[in-house]
Amino acid sequence: MRPNQVEAGHYLDGDVQLVVPAYQRPYEWNEERWVDLWRDLSHQYQLTASNQPCPAHYMGAVILETRDAPTGSNVHSFSAIDGQQRLLTLFVCLAAFRDHVSKTDGTVIPPDNELTTITPKYGAPCARLTVRPMNQAAMDVILRGECRDEIPDLHYDSPLLQAYRFFRWQFWNGEPTLHESRVSIPPKPRRTKTAPPRGSYVPWGPGAPKTQQVRPDVFHLVLTQGLKLLSIVLENDDEEASVIFETMNSKSTPLRQFDLLRNSAFIRMPTKRDAYYAGTWQPMEDLLTKVSYSALRTESEEQFLYEYMISLGEDKVSRESLHRRWVNRVIEDIGYAVTETSEAAFDKTWGKQIADAAAVYPIAVGQKQSVTIFGKEYSVDDDVFALIRETMALSSGPGVPLVLQALIDDVPPADLLAIVNKIESFLVRTILSGESLSPLRATMMGVAAAIDRPITPSKLVAALKDAGWKSNKQVLDAVKTVQLDIPGSVLMPILRGAERQLAGAGAHPMPFGNRSNQYSLEHIYPQTQNIGALWEAELRTWRVNRDDMDERRYVLGNFTAVTNYDNKRNGKKPFAEKKKLIVACAPLRLHDSVKKPSWRPSTIDARTELLTTAVLKRWPDR
């Protein structure tokens, strides 16, 4: 392999011909990648336009394989083995800029131009860029200047044309977009009957005034000379190109989002890296690696970052975009450039905030009641910690970001207790209303995003109401027929809440678990289809329809809590025997409503209403 550092212009307007092999993936860069590139270009533009020292920005490596040049030509022809995504994006960006300048100046772009064709000193003209067949038509439209006045509708949905539209929008807005931390995204086309074609620029308005236009000389210099790539050219004695491509793209260990976050944090602290690592990052990472709870399905550091970004108010965040979302926030807050001022700002804000969030994360997930780290103790009261653990038991932890918000904001203990109580109330009401908990994570993302920091109980209640808080009436109407075929770990906290409301301060704790003296769910009317001859006889004696009972098998009123020891003894015993065992198990107020001469649909319905009313008082509608 022959490495060499080259400027981007070497490929954009030199005598280099690029061919993308068929085994390469199609163009896949998206809005987040374009934003990153635009920020890089903006930084270079600002320095260049103000005549400040401006070292070239490194864009990564490209791997090329030498091809036979066109006959009699002095053109250097290469296959792009790796790095084609960034190379194609640079071509699209340059084409968008050329078209914008042409539109502004009123000049014409010939179909055969410097982006489509190389005119060598020797030999015939040849194509500058050949991409995969599925991308070629869209790329040809871009390079030939056919998007100067409007993006053709036939190719509008192509990722290449969407990239073109993104960059064209930036140029349309002029120099101001090169000086803003938040990168503007082009508006979506209107879909009304009278709206112009999707690719029209008319809805964008007149564009930037002449005094605010992007300077062509400066931007061309930035794009062609301000960006550098490490060009690695394969030699004849190297491995076959497709093997190298597979090795680079499928056999390497991908970096986690948390790894990328770590790298970005230390880039932001060039003079304090060692001190920050030793005093903050290492103890923080050590703490996070030890976090564990039953609903954890991924590495704890990755899960923390996911919960943390949601707690910041990131709506609809995906696990693959965590690092990029965090970087965007940092840049929008303290700027793109790493300077002495930005380092000090990062240390006091983002560097400290993520450390504080990590410190309280074991508390937010109910693993620890107190954490000592960074020479400081973080802790919560007994009542708050008990509620956090119950909330975690109710679901897979969608409320964690909101608890994390409250802990990061260091809200008063009484407010923290109220906040966790409201989260638990929302979960309980959602469960009893029969709604699936699977989209609850997305719901909580929206709630976190809707709350202006610092979080307060009243702000949380308002956001939860907007997110679909179930009123007492809605719950009572729904719970009669809701089939609570859910894990005992989820339903037990609800029964425990009913018991506490009914029994008061001296309520039995009803510890849930697998030991013989711990508690589990008991179906009073058997949950199996084969209920046994004795139950069948009792139903006939009570003149009860079997179908009516089967419909109530999983409703709230048919559940109670007994020890595992008693649960094994109950089995399919008839109601006359089972109720004695249930009542004798423990002096629970839950069992008062089981002391009936018969167990029939009306009895179950009445008990469902009784327990639900107690639950709603425990978690009130306010």
Coordinates of C-alpha atoms in Angstrom, one line a residue:
M1 CA 0.0 0.0 0.0
R2 CA 1.2 3.5 -0.8
P3 CA -0.2 6.2 1.6
N4 CA -0.2 9.9 0.6
Q5 CA -2.0 12.9 2.1
V6 CA -3.9 14.8 -0.6
E7 CA -6.3 17.7 -0.8
A8 CA -9.9 17.1 -1.7
G9 CA -9.4 19.1 -4.9
H10 CA -7.1 16.3 -6.1
Y11 CA -10.3 14.3 -6.9
L12 CA -12.7 17.2 -7.6
D13 CA -11.0 19.1 -10.3
G14 CA -7.7 17.4 -11.0
D15 CA -6.8 14.7 -13.6
V16 CA -8.1 11.8 -11.4
Q17 CA -10.8 9.5 -12.6
L18 CA -12.8 7.6 -9.9
V19 CA -14.8 4.5 -10.4
V20 CA -17.0 2.9 -7.7
P21 CA -16.9 -0.9 -7.9
A22 CA -20.1 -2.8 -8.2
Y23 CA -19.6 -4.5 -4.8
Q24 CA -19.7 -1.2 -3.0
R25 CA -22.9 -0.2 -1.1
P26 CA -25.1 2.5 -2.6
Y27 CA -24.9 6.1 -1.4
E28 CA -26.2 6.1 2.2
W29 CA -25.1 9.3 3.9
N30 CA -27.9 11.1 5.7
E31 CA -28.8 14.4 7.2
E32 CA -26.6 13.9 10.3
R33 CA -23.5 13.2 8.1
W34 CA -24.2 16.2 5.9
V35 CA -24.6 18.4 9.0
D36 CA -21.2 17.2 10.3
L37 CA -19.5 18.0 7.0
W38 CA -21.2 21.4 6.8
R39 CA -19.9 22.3 10.2
D40 CA -16.4 21.3 9.2
L41 CA -16.7 23.5 6.1
S42 CA -18.2 26.4 8.1
H43 CA -15.3 26.4 10.5
Q44 CA -12.7 26.4 7.7
Y45 CA -14.7 29.1 5.8
Q46 CA -14.7 31.4 8.9
L47 CA -11.0 31.1 9.4
T48 CA -10.1 31.5 5.7
A49 CA -12.5 34.5 5.1
S50 CA -10.9 36.3 8.1
N51 CA -7.4 35.5 7.0
Q52 CA -6.7 33.5 10.2
P53 CA -4.3 30.5 10.3
C54 CA -6.3 27.6 9.0
P55 CA -4.8 24.1 9.0
A56 CA -6.5 21.7 6.6
H57 CA -9.3 19.6 8.2
Y58 CA -8.6 15.8 8.0
M59 CA -11.5 13.9 6.6
G60 CA -10.3 10.4 7.0
A61 CA -8.8 7.8 4.7
V62 CA -9.7 6.6 1.2
I63 CA -8.4 3.4 -0.3
L64 CA -7.9 3.3 -4.0
E65 CA -6.9 0.6 -6.5
T66 CA -5.1 1.6 -9.7
R67 CA -7.0 1.0 -12.9
D68 CA -5.9 1.2 -16.5
A69 CA -6.1 4.8 -17.8
P70 CA -8.1 5.5 -21.0
T71 CA -6.0 4.7 -24.0
G72 CA -3.4 7.4 -24.8
S73 CA -4.4 9.5 -21.8
N74 CA -2.4 11.0 -19.0
V75 CA -5.4 10.6 -16.6
H76 CA -4.9 8.7 -13.4
S77 CA -7.7 6.2 -13.0
F78 CA -8.7 4.5 -9.6
S79 CA -11.4 2.3 -8.2
A80 CA -12.7 3.6 -4.8
I81 CA -12.4 0.7 -2.5
D82 CA -13.2 2.6 0.7
G83 CA -14.3 6.2 1.3
Q84 CA -16.7 6.5 -1.6
Q85 CA -19.4 8.0 0.6
R86 CA -17.4 11.1 1.6
L87 CA -16.0 11.4 -2.0
L88 CA -19.5 11.4 -3.5
T89 CA -20.7 13.9 -0.9
L90 CA -17.9 16.3 -1.8
F91 CA -18.8 16.1 -5.5
V92 CA -22.5 16.8 -4.6
C93 CA -21.5 19.7 -2.4
L94 CA -19.3 21.2 -5.1
A95 CA -22.1 20.8 -7.7
A96 CA -24.6 22.4 -5.5
F97 CA -22.3 25.4 -5.0
R98 CA -21.5 25.7 -8.7
D99 CA -25.3 25.6 -9.5
H100 CA -26.1 28.2 -6.9
V101 CA -23.4 30.6 -8.2
S102 CA -24.6 30.0 -11.8
K103 CA -28.2 30.7 -10.8
T104 CA -27.2 33.9 -9.1
D105 CA -25.0 35.1 -11.9
G106 CA -27.3 34.0 -14.7
T107 CA -24.6 31.8 -16.4
V108 CA -25.2 28.5 -18.2
I109 CA -23.8 25.2 -17.2
P110 CA -22.9 23.0 -20.2
P111 CA -23.8 19.3 -19.8
D112 CA -20.1 18.4 -20.3
N113 CA -18.3 20.4 -17.7
E114 CA -15.4 20.1 -15.3
L115 CA -17.4 17.9 -12.9
T116 CA -18.6 15.4 -15.5
T117 CA -15.6 15.3 -17.8
I118 CA -11.8 15.3 -17.6
T119 CA -10.2 17.0 -20.6
P120 CA -6.6 15.6 -20.4
K121 CA -3.6 17.1 -22.0
Y122 CA -3.2 13.9 -24.0
G123 CA -6.0 11.6 -25.2
A124 CA -9.7 11.9 -25.5
P125 CA -12.0 13.4 -22.8
C126 CA -13.3 10.9 -20.3
A127 CA -15.8 10.6 -17.4
R128 CA -14.5 12.0 -14.1
L129 CA -16.8 9.9 -11.9
T130 CA -18.6 6.6 -12.4
V131 CA -20.7 5.3 -9.6
R132 CA -22.8 2.1 -9.0
P133 CA -25.6 1.7 -11.6
M134 CA -28.4 2.4 -9.1
N135 CA -26.8 5.8 -8.3
Q136 CA -25.5 6.7 -11.7
A137 CA -28.6 8.4 -13.1
A138 CA -29.0 10.6 -10.1
M139 CA -25.3 11.5 -10.0
D140 CA -25.4 12.4 -13.7
V141 CA -28.3 14.8 -13.2
I142 CA -26.4 16.5 -10.4
L143 CA -23.0 16.8 -12.2
R144 CA -24.5 17.9 -15.5
G145 CA -26.2 20.9 -13.8
E146 CA -29.8 19.7 -14.4
C147 CA -30.7 20.7 -10.8
R148 CA -29.7 24.4 -11.3
D149 CA -33.3 25.6 -11.6
E150 CA -35.2 22.7 -10.0
I151 CA -34.6 19.2 -8.8
P152 CA -36.2 16.8 -11.3
D153 CA -39.1 14.9 -9.7
L154 CA -38.0 11.6 -11.1
H155 CA -34.9 11.6 -8.9
Y156 CA -36.1 13.7 -6.0
D157 CA -36.2 10.8 -3.5
S158 CA -32.6 9.7 -4.3
P159 CA -30.3 10.1 -1.3
L160 CA -27.8 11.9 -3.6
L161 CA -30.5 14.4 -4.6
Q162 CA -31.5 14.9 -0.9
A163 CA -27.8 15.6 -0.2
Y164 CA -27.8 18.1 -3.1
R165 CA -30.9 19.8 -1.7
F166 CA -29.4 20.1 1.8
F167 CA -26.3 21.8 0.5
R168 CA -28.2 24.0 -2.0
W169 CA -30.3 25.2 1.0
Q170 CA -27.2 26.2 2.9
F171 CA -25.9 28.3 -0.1
W172 CA -29.4 29.8 -0.6
N173 CA -29.2 31.2 3.0
G174 CA -25.8 32.7 2.4
E175 CA -23.0 33.4 4.8
P176 CA -25.2 33.5 8.0
T177 CA -25.6 29.7 7.8
L178 CA -21.8 29.4 7.9
H179 CA -21.7 31.3 11.2
E180 CA -24.5 29.6 13.1
S181 CA -23.9 26.7 15.5
R182 CA -27.3 25.1 14.7
V183 CA -27.3 24.0 11.1
S184 CA -30.6 24.8 9.3
I185 CA -32.4 21.9 7.5
P186 CA -34.3 22.6 4.3
P187 CA -38.1 22.7 4.7
K188 CA -40.2 19.8 3.5
P189 CA -42.2 20.5 0.3
R190 CA -45.8 21.3 0.6
R191 CA -48.3 18.6 -0.6
T192 CA -51.2 20.8 -1.6
K193 CA -52.7 20.7 -5.1
T194 CA -51.5 24.2 -5.8
A195 CA -48.0 23.7 -4.4
P196 CA -45.1 23.9 -6.9
P197 CA -43.2 20.7 -7.7
R198 CA -41.2 19.0 -4.8
G199 CA -37.9 20.0 -6.3
S200 CA -38.8 23.7 -6.8
Y201 CA -36.7 26.4 -5.0
V202 CA -39.5 28.9 -5.3
P203 CA -40.9 28.3 -1.8
W204 CA -37.5 29.1 -0.3
G205 CA -38.0 32.7 -1.1
P206 CA -35.5 35.2 -2.6
G207 CA -32.4 33.8 -0.7
A208 CA -29.6 35.8 0.9
P209 CA -29.0 39.4 -0.2
K210 CA -25.9 40.0 -2.3
T211 CA -23.9 41.3 0.7
Q212 CA -24.5 38.0 2.5
Q213 CA -23.8 35.6 -0.3
V214 CA -21.2 32.9 0.2
R215 CA -18.0 34.1 -1.3
P216 CA -17.2 31.8 -4.3
D217 CA -13.4 32.3 -4.1
V218 CA -13.3 31.5 -0.4
F219 CA -15.6 28.5 -0.5
H220 CA -13.9 26.9 -3.5
L221 CA -10.6 27.3 -1.7
V222 CA -12.0 25.7 1.4
L223 CA -13.6 22.7 -0.4
T224 CA -10.6 22.0 -2.7
Q225 CA -7.7 22.9 -0.4
G226 CA -9.1 23.1 3.1
L227 CA -10.0 19.4 3.4
K228 CA -7.4 16.6 3.3
L229 CA -7.7 12.9 3.0
L230 CA -5.2 10.1 3.5
S231 CA -5.1 8.4 0.1
I232 CA -3.9 4.8 0.3
V233 CA -3.3 3.3 -3.1
L234 CA -3.1 -0.5 -3.4
E235 CA 0.0 -1.9 -5.1
N236 CA 0.2 -4.9 -7.4
D237 CA 1.4 -7.2 -4.6
D238 CA -1.4 -6.2 -2.2
E239 CA -4.4 -8.4 -1.5
E240 CA -7.3 -8.4 -3.8
A241 CA -9.3 -5.2 -3.4
S242 CA -12.7 -6.8 -2.5
V243 CA -11.0 -8.8 0.3
I244 CA -9.5 -5.6 1.7
F245 CA -13.0 -4.0 1.5
E246 CA -14.6 -6.9 3.4
T247 CA -11.9 -6.8 6.1
M248 CA -12.3 -3.1 6.7
N249 CA -16.1 -3.1 6.7
S250 CA -17.1 -6.4 8.3
K251 CA -14.2 -7.7 10.4
S252 CA -13.4 -4.7 12.5
T253 CA -14.8 -4.1 15.9
P254 CA -17.2 -1.1 15.7
L255 CA -16.9 1.6 18.3
R256 CA -19.8 1.9 20.7
Q257 CA -21.7 5.2 21.1
F258 CA -20.1 5.6 24.6
D259 CA -16.6 5.1 23.1
L260 CA -17.3 7.9 20.6
L261 CA -18.6 10.1 23.4
R262 CA -15.4 9.5 25.4
N263 CA -13.3 10.5 22.4
S264 CA -15.3 13.6 21.7
A265 CA -15.1 14.6 25.4
F266 CA -11.3 14.4 25.5
I267 CA -11.0 16.3 22.1
R268 CA -12.8 19.1 23.9
M269 CA -10.2 19.2 26.7
P270 CA -6.8 19.3 25.1
T271 CA -4.9 20.7 28.1
K272 CA -6.9 19.0 30.9
R273 CA -7.3 15.5 29.4
D274 CA -5.1 13.6 32.0
A275 CA -6.6 15.4 35.0
Y276 CA -10.2 14.9 33.7
Y277 CA -9.6 11.3 33.0
A278 CA -8.1 10.5 36.4
G279 CA -10.4 12.6 38.4
T280 CA -13.7 12.3 36.6
W281 CA -13.9 10.0 33.6
Q282 CA -12.3 6.8 35.0
P283 CA -14.3 6.7 38.3
M284 CA -17.4 7.6 36.3
E285 CA -16.9 4.8 33.8
D286 CA -16.0 2.3 36.6
L287 CA -19.3 3.2 38.3
L288 CA -21.3 2.7 35.1
T289 CA -19.8 -0.7 34.3
K290 CA -21.1 -2.0 37.6
V291 CA -24.7 -0.9 37.1
S292 CA -27.1 -3.8 36.8
Y293 CA -30.9 -4.2 37.0
S294 CA -33.4 -6.8 35.8
A295 CA -34.6 -4.9 32.7
L296 CA -31.1 -4.1 31.4
R297 CA -30.7 -5.6 27.9
T298 CA -27.4 -3.9 26.8
E299 CA -24.1 -2.7 28.2
S300 CA -24.8 -0.4 31.1
E301 CA -22.7 2.5 29.7
E302 CA -24.7 2.4 26.4
Q303 CA -28.0 2.3 28.3
F304 CA -26.9 5.2 30.5
L305 CA -26.1 7.3 27.5
Y306 CA -29.5 6.5 26.0
E307 CA -31.3 7.4 29.2
Y308 CA -29.1 10.5 29.6
M309 CA -29.9 11.9 26.1
I310 CA -33.6 11.4 26.7
S311 CA -33.3 13.2 30.0
L312 CA -31.8 16.1 28.1
G313 CA -35.0 16.4 26.1
E314 CA -34.0 14.5 22.9
D315 CA -37.2 13.4 21.3
K316 CA -37.3 10.2 19.2
V317 CA -33.6 9.5 19.8
S318 CA -32.2 6.3 18.3
R319 CA -29.4 4.3 19.9
E320 CA -27.3 4.7 16.8
S321 CA -27.4 8.5 17.0
L322 CA -26.6 9.1 20.7
H323 CA -23.1 10.4 20.2
R324 CA -24.0 12.6 17.3
R325 CA -26.9 14.1 19.2
W326 CA -24.7 14.9 22.1
V327 CA -22.0 16.5 19.9
N328 CA -24.7 18.6 18.2
R329 CA -25.8 19.9 21.6
V330 CA -22.2 20.7 22.7
I331 CA -21.5 22.6 19.4
E332 CA -24.7 24.6 19.6
D333 CA -23.9 25.5 23.2
I334 CA -20.1 26.3 23.1
G335 CA -19.3 26.4 19.4
Y336 CA -17.4 24.2 17.0
A337 CA -13.8 25.3 17.6
V338 CA -11.8 23.9 20.4
T339 CA -10.2 26.9 22.1
E340 CA -9.0 27.8 25.6
T341 CA -12.4 29.5 26.2
S342 CA -14.4 26.5 24.9
E343 CA -12.3 24.1 27.0
A344 CA -13.1 26.0 30.2
A345 CA -16.8 26.2 29.2
F346 CA -17.0 22.5 28.5
D347 CA -15.3 21.6 31.8
K348 CA -17.8 23.6 33.8
T349 CA -20.9 22.5 31.8
W350 CA -21.0 19.4 29.7
G351 CA -18.0 17.7 31.3
K352 CA -19.5 18.2 34.7
Q353 CA -23.1 17.5 33.8
I354 CA -22.5 14.0 32.3
A355 CA -20.4 13.1 35.4
D356 CA -23.2 14.2 37.7
A357 CA -25.7 12.2 35.6
A358 CA -23.5 9.1 35.8
A359 CA -23.1 9.5 39.6
V360 CA -26.9 9.4 40.2
Y361 CA -27.7 6.8 37.5
P362 CA -27.4 3.8 39.9
I363 CA -30.0 5.6 42.0
A364 CA -32.3 6.4 39.1
V365 CA -32.5 2.7 38.1
G366 CA -33.1 1.6 41.7
Q367 CA -29.8 -0.2 42.2
K368 CA -28.3 2.0 45.0
Q369 CA -29.8 4.4 47.4
S370 CA -26.6 6.4 47.8
V371 CA -23.4 6.7 45.7
T372 CA -20.1 8.3 46.9
I373 CA -17.9 9.5 44.0
F374 CA -15.8 12.6 43.2
G375 CA -15.5 13.2 46.9
K376 CA -19.3 13.7 47.3
E377 CA -22.2 11.6 48.3
Y378 CA -25.4 11.4 46.2
S379 CA -28.4 9.9 48.0
V380 CA -32.2 9.9 48.2
D381 CA -34.6 9.3 51.1
D382 CA -36.0 5.9 51.9
D383 CA -39.5 6.7 50.6
V384 CA -38.1 8.0 47.3
F385 CA -35.9 4.9 46.8
A386 CA -38.7 2.5 47.5
L387 CA -40.9 4.3 44.9
I388 CA -38.1 4.2 42.3
R389 CA -37.7 0.4 42.8
E390 CA -41.5 -0.1 42.5
T391 CA -41.5 2.0 39.3
M392 CA -38.7 -0.1 37.9
A393 CA -40.7 -3.2 38.8
L394 CA -43.8 -1.9 36.9
S395 CA -42.0 -1.8 33.5
S396 CA -38.6 -2.0 31.8
G397 CA -37.6 1.5 33.0
P398 CA -39.2 4.1 30.6
G399 CA -39.4 6.5 33.6
V400 CA -35.7 6.4 34.3
P401 CA -34.9 9.5 32.1
L402 CA -37.5 11.6 34.1
V403 CA -36.1 10.4 37.4
L404 CA -32.6 11.2 36.1
Q405 CA -33.8 14.7 35.1
A406 CA -35.0 15.3 38.7
L407 CA -31.8 14.0 40.2
I408 CA -29.5 16.0 37.9
D409 CA -31.6 19.1 38.6
D410 CA -31.2 18.3 42.4
V411 CA -34.9 19.1 43.1
P412 CA -36.0 19.3 46.8
P413 CA -36.7 15.9 48.4
A414 CA -40.5 16.5 48.6
D415 CA -40.6 17.4 44.9
L416 CA -38.5 14.3 44.1
L417 CA -41.0 12.1 45.9
A418 CA -43.9 13.7 44.1
I419 CA -42.2 13.4 40.7
V420 CA -41.5 9.7 41.1
N421 CA -45.0 9.2 42.5
K422 CA -46.5 10.8 39.4
I423 CA -44.4 8.7 37.1
E424 CA -45.6 5.5 38.9
S425 CA -49.1 6.8 38.8
F426 CA -48.9 7.2 35.0
L427 CA -47.6 3.7 34.6
V428 CA -50.2 2.1 36.9
R429 CA -53.1 3.9 35.1
T430 CA -51.7 2.9 31.7
I431 CA -51.5 -0.7 32.8
L432 CA -55.0 -0.9 34.3
S433 CA -56.4 0.8 31.2
G434 CA -55.2 -2.1 29.1
E435 CA -52.8 -0.1 27.0
S436 CA -49.6 -1.7 25.9
L437 CA -46.4 -0.7 27.6
S438 CA -44.3 -1.3 24.5
P439 CA -44.6 2.3 23.1
L440 CA -44.2 3.8 26.6
R441 CA -40.5 4.5 26.0
A442 CA -41.4 6.8 23.1
T443 CA -44.1 8.4 25.2
M444 CA -41.6 9.2 28.0
M445 CA -39.2 10.6 25.4
G446 CA -41.9 13.1 24.4
V447 CA -42.7 13.9 28.0
A448 CA -39.0 14.6 28.8
A449 CA -38.7 16.8 25.7
A450 CA -41.8 18.8 26.7
I451 CA -40.5 19.8 30.1
D452 CA -38.6 23.0 30.6
R453 CA -35.8 22.5 33.0
P454 CA -35.6 22.4 36.0
I455 CA -38.3 19.7 36.3
T456 CA -41.1 20.2 38.9
P457 CA -44.1 18.1 39.8
S458 CA -46.5 20.6 38.2
K459 CA -44.5 20.6 34.9
L460 CA -44.4 16.8 34.9
V461 CA -48.1 16.5 35.5
A462 CA -48.9 18.9 32.6
A463 CA -46.6 16.9 30.3
L464 CA -48.1 13.5 31.4
K465 CA -51.6 14.9 30.9
D466 CA -50.7 15.8 27.3
A467 CA -49.1 12.3 26.9
G468 CA -52.4 10.5 27.7
W469 CA -52.8 10.4 31.4
K470 CA -55.8 8.2 32.3
S471 CA -58.4 9.8 34.5
N472 CA -60.2 7.9 37.3
K473 CA -63.3 7.4 35.1
Q474 CA -61.2 6.1 32.2
V475 CA -59.5 3.6 34.3
L476 CA -62.7 2.4 36.1
D477 CA -64.5 2.0 32.8
A478 CA -61.7 0.1 31.2
V479 CA -60.4 -2.1 34.1
K480 CA -63.6 -4.2 34.2
T481 CA -62.7 -6.1 31.1
V482 CA -58.9 -5.6 30.8
Q483 CA -57.0 -8.9 30.7
L484 CA -53.9 -8.4 32.9
D485 CA -52.0 -11.3 31.5
I486 CA -48.7 -9.7 32.6
P487 CA -45.7 -10.8 34.7
G488 CA -46.2 -11.0 38.5
S489 CA -43.4 -8.5 38.9
V490 CA -45.5 -5.9 37.2
L491 CA -48.8 -6.6 38.8
M492 CA -47.5 -7.1 42.4
P493 CA -46.6 -3.4 42.9
I494 CA -50.2 -2.6 42.0
L495 CA -51.7 -5.0 44.5
R496 CA -49.2 -3.8 47.1
G497 CA -50.4 -0.3 46.5
A498 CA -54.0 -1.4 46.9
E499 CA -53.0 -3.1 50.2
R500 CA -51.3 0.0 51.5
Q501 CA -54.3 2.1 50.7
L502 CA -56.7 -0.3 52.4
A503 CA -54.6 -1.1 55.4
G504 CA -52.9 2.2 56.1
A505 CA -49.5 2.7 57.7
G506 CA -49.2 -0.9 59.0
A507 CA -49.7 -2.5 55.6
H508 CA -47.9 -5.8 55.0
P509 CA -44.9 -5.3 52.7
M510 CA -45.7 -8.4 50.5
P511 CA -42.2 -8.9 49.3
F512 CA -42.2 -10.4 45.8
G513 CA -39.7 -13.2 45.0
N514 CA -39.1 -16.9 44.6
R515 CA -38.5 -17.9 48.2
S516 CA -41.1 -19.8 50.0
N517 CA -41.9 -16.9 52.4
Q518 CA -42.0 -14.4 49.6
Y519 CA -45.2 -13.5 47.7
S520 CA -46.4 -14.2 44.2
L521 CA -49.7 -13.8 42.3
E522 CA -52.6 -16.2 42.9
H523 CA -55.5 -16.6 40.5
I524 CA -58.6 -17.2 42.6
Y525 CA -60.5 -18.6 39.7
P526 CA -57.9 -21.0 38.1
Q527 CA -55.9 -19.6 35.2
T528 CA -55.8 -23.0 33.4
Q529 CA -58.5 -24.2 31.0
N530 CA -58.8 -27.4 32.9
I531 CA -60.2 -26.0 36.1
G532 CA -60.9 -29.4 37.6
A533 CA -64.1 -31.3 38.5
L534 CA -64.6 -29.6 41.9
W535 CA -64.6 -26.1 40.4
E536 CA -67.0 -27.3 37.7
A537 CA -69.3 -28.6 40.4
E538 CA -69.1 -25.3 42.3
L539 CA -70.0 -23.3 39.2
R540 CA -73.1 -25.5 38.7
T541 CA -74.1 -25.1 42.3
W542 CA -73.8 -21.3 42.0
R543 CA -75.6 -21.5 38.5
V544 CA -72.7 -19.6 37.0
N545 CA -71.9 -19.7 33.3
R546 CA -68.4 -21.0 32.7
D547 CA -67.7 -18.6 29.8
D548 CA -68.5 -15.6 32.1
M549 CA -65.9 -16.8 34.5
D550 CA -63.3 -17.5 31.8
E551 CA -63.7 -13.9 30.6
R552 CA -62.6 -12.7 34.1
R553 CA -59.7 -15.1 34.6
Y554 CA -57.1 -12.2 34.2
V555 CA -59.1 -9.2 35.5
L556 CA -57.8 -7.4 38.5
G557 CA -60.5 -8.7 40.9
N558 CA -59.4 -12.3 40.3
F559 CA -55.9 -11.7 41.5
T560 CA -54.5 -11.8 45.0
A561 CA -51.1 -12.3 46.7
V562 CA -50.0 -15.3 48.7
T563 CA -46.7 -16.8 49.7
N564 CA -45.0 -19.2 47.3
Y565 CA -45.5 -21.9 50.0
D566 CA -49.3 -21.3 50.0
N567 CA -49.4 -20.9 46.2
K568 CA -48.1 -24.4 45.7
R569 CA -50.7 -25.8 48.2
N570 CA -53.6 -24.1 46.5
G571 CA -53.4 -25.7 43.1
K572 CA -56.9 -26.4 41.7
K573 CA -58.5 -26.7 45.1
P574 CA -62.2 -25.6 45.0
F575 CA -63.1 -22.1 46.1
A576 CA -64.4 -23.3 49.5
E577 CA -61.0 -24.7 50.4
K578 CA -58.9 -22.1 48.5
K579 CA -60.4 -19.1 50.2
K580 CA -59.5 -20.5 53.7
L581 CA -55.9 -21.0 52.6
I582 CA -55.7 -17.5 51.1
V583 CA -57.2 -15.9 54.2
A584 CA -54.9 -17.9 56.5
C585 CA -51.8 -17.0 54.5
A586 CA -51.5 -13.5 55.9
P587 CA -53.7 -10.8 57.4
L588 CA -54.0 -8.9 54.2
R589 CA -56.9 -6.4 53.5
L590 CA -56.8 -7.8 50.0
H591 CA -58.2 -11.0 51.3
D592 CA -61.3 -9.4 53.0
S593 CA -63.1 -9.4 49.7
V594 CA -62.3 -13.1 49.2
K595 CA -64.4 -14.1 52.3
K596 CA -67.5 -14.8 50.2
P597 CA -69.8 -17.8 50.1
S598 CA -69.2 -18.1 46.3
W599 CA -66.9 -16.8 43.6
R600 CA -69.0 -15.6 40.7
P601 CA -68.7 -12.9 38.0
S602 CA -70.5 -10.3 40.1
T603 CA -68.1 -10.9 43.0
I604 CA -65.1 -10.6 40.8
D605 CA -66.5 -7.3 39.2
A606 CA -67.2 -5.8 42.7
R607 CA -63.7 -6.8 43.8
T608 CA -62.2 -5.3 40.7
E609 CA -63.9 -2.0 41.4
L610 CA -62.9 -2.1 45.1
L611 CA -59.2 -2.7 44.3
T612 CA -59.1 -0.2 41.5
T613 CA -60.7 2.5 43.6
A614 CA -58.0 1.8 46.3
V615 CA -55.3 2.0 43.6
L616 CA -56.6 5.3 42.3
K617 CA -56.6 6.8 45.7
R618 CA -53.0 5.6 46.2
W619 CA -52.0 7.2 42.9
P620 CA -54.4 10.1 42.7
D621 CA -55.6 11.9 39.5
R622 CA -53.8 15.2 40.1

